[in-house]
XYZ file of C-alpha atoms in Angstrom:
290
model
C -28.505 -45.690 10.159
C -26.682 -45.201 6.722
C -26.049 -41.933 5.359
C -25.492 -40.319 1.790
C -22.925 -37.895 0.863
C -23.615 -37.078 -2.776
C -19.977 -35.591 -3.943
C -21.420 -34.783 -7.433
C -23.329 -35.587 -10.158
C -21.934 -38.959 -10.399
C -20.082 -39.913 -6.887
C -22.018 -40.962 -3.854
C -20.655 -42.292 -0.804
C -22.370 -44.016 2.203
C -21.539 -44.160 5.479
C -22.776 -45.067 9.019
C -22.910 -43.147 11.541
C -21.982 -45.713 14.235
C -19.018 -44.500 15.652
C -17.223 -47.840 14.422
C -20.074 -50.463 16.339
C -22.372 -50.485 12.897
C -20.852 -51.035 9.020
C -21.763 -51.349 5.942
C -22.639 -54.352 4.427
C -23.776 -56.465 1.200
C -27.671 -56.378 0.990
C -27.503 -59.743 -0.310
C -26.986 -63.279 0.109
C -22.969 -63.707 -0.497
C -20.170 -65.819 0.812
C -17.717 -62.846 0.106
C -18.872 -60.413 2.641
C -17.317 -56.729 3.295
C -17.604 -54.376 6.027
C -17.188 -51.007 5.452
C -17.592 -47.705 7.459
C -17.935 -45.350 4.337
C -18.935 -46.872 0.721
C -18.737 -45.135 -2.597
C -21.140 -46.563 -4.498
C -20.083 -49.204 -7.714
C -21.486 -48.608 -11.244
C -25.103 -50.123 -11.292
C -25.002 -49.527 -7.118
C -27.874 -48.227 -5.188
C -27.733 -47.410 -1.888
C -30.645 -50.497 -1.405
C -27.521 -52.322 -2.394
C -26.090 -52.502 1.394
C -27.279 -52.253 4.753
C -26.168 -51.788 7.934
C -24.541 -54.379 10.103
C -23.391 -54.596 14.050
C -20.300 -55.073 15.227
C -21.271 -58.228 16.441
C -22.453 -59.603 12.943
C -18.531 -58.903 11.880
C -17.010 -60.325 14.191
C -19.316 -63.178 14.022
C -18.659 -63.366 10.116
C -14.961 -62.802 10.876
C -14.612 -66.059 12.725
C -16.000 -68.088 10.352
C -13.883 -70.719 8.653
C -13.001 -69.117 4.870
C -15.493 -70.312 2.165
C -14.066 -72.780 -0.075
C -15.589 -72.869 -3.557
C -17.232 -75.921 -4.333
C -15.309 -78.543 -7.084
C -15.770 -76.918 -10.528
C -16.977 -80.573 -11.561
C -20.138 -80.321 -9.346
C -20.640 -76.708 -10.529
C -20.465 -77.671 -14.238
C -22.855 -80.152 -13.464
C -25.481 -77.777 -11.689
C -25.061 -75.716 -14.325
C -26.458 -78.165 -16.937
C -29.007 -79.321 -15.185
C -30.664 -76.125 -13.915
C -32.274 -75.484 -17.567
C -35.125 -77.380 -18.829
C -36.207 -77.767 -22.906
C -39.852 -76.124 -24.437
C -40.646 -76.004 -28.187
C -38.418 -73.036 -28.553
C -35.199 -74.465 -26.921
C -33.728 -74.542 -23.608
C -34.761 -72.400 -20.716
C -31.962 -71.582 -18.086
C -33.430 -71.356 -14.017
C -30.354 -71.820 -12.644
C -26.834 -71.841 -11.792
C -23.292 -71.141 -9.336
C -22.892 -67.526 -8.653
C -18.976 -67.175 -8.754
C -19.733 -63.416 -7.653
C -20.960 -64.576 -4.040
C -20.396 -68.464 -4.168
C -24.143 -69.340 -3.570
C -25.986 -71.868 -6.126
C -29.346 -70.121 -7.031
C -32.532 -72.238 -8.906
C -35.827 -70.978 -9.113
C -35.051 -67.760 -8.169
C -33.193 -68.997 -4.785
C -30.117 -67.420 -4.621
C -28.798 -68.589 -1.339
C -28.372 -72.138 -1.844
C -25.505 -73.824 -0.083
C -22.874 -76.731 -1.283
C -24.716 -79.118 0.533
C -28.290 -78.142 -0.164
C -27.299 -78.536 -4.049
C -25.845 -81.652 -3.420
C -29.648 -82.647 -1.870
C -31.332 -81.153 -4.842
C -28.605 -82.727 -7.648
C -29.240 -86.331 -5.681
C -33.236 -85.866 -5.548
C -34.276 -85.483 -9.581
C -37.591 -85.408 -10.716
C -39.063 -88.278 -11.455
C -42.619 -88.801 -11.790
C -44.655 -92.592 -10.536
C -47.282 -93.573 -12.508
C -50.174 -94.495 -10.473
C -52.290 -95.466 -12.630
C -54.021 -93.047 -14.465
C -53.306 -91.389 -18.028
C -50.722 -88.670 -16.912
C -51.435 -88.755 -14.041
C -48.338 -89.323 -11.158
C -47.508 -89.026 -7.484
C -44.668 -87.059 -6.442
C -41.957 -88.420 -5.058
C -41.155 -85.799 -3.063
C -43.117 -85.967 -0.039
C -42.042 -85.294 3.365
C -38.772 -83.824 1.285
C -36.000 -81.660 2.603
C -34.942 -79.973 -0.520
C -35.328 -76.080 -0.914
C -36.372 -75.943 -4.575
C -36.007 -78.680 -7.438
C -33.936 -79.343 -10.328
C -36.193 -78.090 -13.644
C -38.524 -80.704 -15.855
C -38.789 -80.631 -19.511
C -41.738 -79.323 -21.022
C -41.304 -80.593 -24.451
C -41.504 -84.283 -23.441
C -43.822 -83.631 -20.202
C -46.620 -80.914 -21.307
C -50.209 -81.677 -19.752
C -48.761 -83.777 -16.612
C -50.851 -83.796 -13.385
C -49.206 -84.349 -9.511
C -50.669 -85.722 -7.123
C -49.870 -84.750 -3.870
C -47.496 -82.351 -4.737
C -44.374 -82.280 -2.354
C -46.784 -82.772 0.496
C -45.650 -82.356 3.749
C -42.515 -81.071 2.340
C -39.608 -78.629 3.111
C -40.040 -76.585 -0.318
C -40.050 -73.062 -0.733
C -40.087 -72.633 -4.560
C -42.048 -74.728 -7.066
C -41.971 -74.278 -10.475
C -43.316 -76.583 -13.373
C -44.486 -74.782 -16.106
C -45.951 -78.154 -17.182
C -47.482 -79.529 -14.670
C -50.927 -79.342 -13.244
C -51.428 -80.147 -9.403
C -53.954 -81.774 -7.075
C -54.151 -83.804 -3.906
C -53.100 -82.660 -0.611
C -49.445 -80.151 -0.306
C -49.012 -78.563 2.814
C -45.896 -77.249 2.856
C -45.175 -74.901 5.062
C -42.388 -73.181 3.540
C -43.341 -73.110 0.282
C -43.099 -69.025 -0.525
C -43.595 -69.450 -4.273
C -45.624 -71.732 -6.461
C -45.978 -71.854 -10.455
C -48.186 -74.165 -12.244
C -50.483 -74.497 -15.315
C -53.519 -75.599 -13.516
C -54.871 -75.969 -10.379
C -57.139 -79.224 -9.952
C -58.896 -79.187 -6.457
C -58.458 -77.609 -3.011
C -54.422 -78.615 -2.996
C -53.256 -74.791 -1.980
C -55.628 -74.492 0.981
C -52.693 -74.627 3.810
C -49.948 -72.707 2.585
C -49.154 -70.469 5.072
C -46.018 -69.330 4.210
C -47.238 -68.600 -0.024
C -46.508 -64.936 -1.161
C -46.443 -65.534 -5.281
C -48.435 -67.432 -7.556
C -48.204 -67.740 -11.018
C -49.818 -69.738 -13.772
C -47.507 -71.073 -16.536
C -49.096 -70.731 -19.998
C -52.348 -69.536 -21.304
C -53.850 -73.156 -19.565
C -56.098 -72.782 -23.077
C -58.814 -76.042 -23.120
C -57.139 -77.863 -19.773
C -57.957 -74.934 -16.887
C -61.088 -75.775 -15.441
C -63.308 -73.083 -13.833
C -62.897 -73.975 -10.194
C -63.729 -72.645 -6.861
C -59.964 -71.749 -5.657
C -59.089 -71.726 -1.544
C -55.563 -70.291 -0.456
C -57.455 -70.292 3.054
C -53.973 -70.107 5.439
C -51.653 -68.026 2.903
C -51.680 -64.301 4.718
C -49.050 -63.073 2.788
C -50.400 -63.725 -0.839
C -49.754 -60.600 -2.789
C -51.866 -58.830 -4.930
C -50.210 -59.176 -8.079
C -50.886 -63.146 -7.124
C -54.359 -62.394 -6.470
C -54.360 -60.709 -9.992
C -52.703 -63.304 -11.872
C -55.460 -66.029 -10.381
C -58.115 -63.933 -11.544
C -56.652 -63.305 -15.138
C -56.082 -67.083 -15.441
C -59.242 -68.088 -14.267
C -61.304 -68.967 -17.324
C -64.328 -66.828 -18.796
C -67.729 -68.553 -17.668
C -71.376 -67.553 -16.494
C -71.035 -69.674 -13.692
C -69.899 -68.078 -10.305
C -66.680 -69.314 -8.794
C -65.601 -68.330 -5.178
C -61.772 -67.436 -4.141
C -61.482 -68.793 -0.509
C -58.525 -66.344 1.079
C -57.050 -65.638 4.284
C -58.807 -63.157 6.560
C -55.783 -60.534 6.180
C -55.763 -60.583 2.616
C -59.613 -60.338 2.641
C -59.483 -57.373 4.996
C -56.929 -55.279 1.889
C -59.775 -56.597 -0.724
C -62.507 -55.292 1.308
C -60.831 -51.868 2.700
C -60.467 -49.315 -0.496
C -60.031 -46.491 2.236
C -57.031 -48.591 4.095
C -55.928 -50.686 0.771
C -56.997 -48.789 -2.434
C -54.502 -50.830 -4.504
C -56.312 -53.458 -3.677
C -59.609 -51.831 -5.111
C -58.445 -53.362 -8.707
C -58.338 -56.727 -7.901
C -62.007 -56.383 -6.633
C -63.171 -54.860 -9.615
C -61.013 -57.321 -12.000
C -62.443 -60.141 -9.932
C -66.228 -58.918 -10.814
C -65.622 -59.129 -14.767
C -64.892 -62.594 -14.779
C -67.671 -63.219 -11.961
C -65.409 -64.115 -9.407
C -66.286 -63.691 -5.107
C -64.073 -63.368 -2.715
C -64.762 -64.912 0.356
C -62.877 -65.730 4.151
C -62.927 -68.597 6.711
């Protein structure tokens, strides 16, 4: 358990009370790890900064092989190509962390040397199949974690199909792309889009954040939407599907997970949840479970 001992208005030191079997430790993902048994905290610091580690954890850390820092030509290179370009300029997504040695994209901040090598070697780059903007992904059945960024500018109104299906993902972000066809990706934790096409986000078991990219003004259809296997899909998600849903007289449904139907229909277990019900009625929207 970690302790406080505020000093004064301005000092505050932590400290376990482990008898020198539990430390202190970064609460974040870093190749540069500490151990401490009392911790004043930094400027900026929090005590939700560390947490408490075993004695086994240090030791284990301890006999680790020391982290070498990747070649500053590769990290140069990362760093220019985790940004894409809208109408206003060029967006940044990504880059190397030189404060705990991890690459972070997409709001990953625990990528490895080799996983960035993956991601660096595995561009996007869309096959036409046919249709007018319309492409298949290339990434299906892919190991990569997250993906290097596409430019809007030159790529606006695009549609995937079969968006990293079967895939290792756990972040997806194209702020220019709409999606259909058959994902499931199992990993896949977070998911940003302009448009959603058909029943692509149905088995996503592992999705906690969605997000719509843009104001989707004249290309967002008014669609039944089915996130039938993700459990954990917040309510802020729910909230931003609703807002980006369209105005229409028309009905739609929202297909969702049992769980996440239980918070929507429980105002005495889940009040915070009452809002999304209400929010949901003013742009006739129904929940509904499998």
């Amino acid at each position: 358990m970690i302790y406080q001992n505020i000093i004064n208005d301005s000092i505050t030191e932590l400290y376990t009370n482990g008898g020198g079997k539990t430390y202190l430790t970064e609460n974040y993902p870093t190749n540069y790890r500490h151990f401490w048994t009392r911790k004043v905290l930094g400027q900026g610091e929090s005590a939700d900064t560390y947490r408490e580690a075993t004695q086994q954890e240090k030791a284990d850390y301890e006999a680790l092989p020391p982290y070498v820092r990747p070649p500053q030509v590769f990290i140069d290179q990362w760093n220019a190509a985790c940004r894409y370009r809208n109408e206003d300029g060029y967006v940044t997504v990504g880059r190397y962390n030189e404060a705990t040695g991890y690459f972070e994209l997409n709001g990953l901040l625990d990528i490895t040397y080799q996983q960035a090598i993956e991601i660096m070697q595995a561009p996007p780059k869309w096959t036409n199949n046919g249709a007018f903007s319309e492409y298949a992904c290339q990434y299906t059945n892919s190991a990569i974690r997250t993906h290097l960024p596409v430019d809007t500018k030159s790529n606006y109104g695009a549609t995937l199909n079969g968006c990293f299906h079967a895939s290792e993902v756990e972040v997806i972000d194209l702020p220019a792309t709409r999606i259909k066809g058959a994902m499931s990706c199992r990993k896949l934790r977070s998911l940003r889009v302009t448009c959603i096409l058909d029943a692509c986000t149905q088995a996503l078991p592992a999705l906690e954040e969605f997000r719509y990219a843009g104001d989707g003004a004249g290309g967002r259809p008014r669609l039944n939407r089915y996130f039938n296997q993700s459990s954990k899909l917040s309510r802020q998600s729910a909230i931003n599907l609703i807002e980006g849903e369209p105005d229409g007289d028309q009905a739609v449904t929202y297909t969702v997970h049992p769980d996440v139907y239980a918070k929507l229909t429980d105002a005495v277990n889940y009040p915070e949840w009452a809002a999304v019900t209400e929010l949901a009625a003013t742009k006739n929207i129904i929940f509904a479970t499998t």
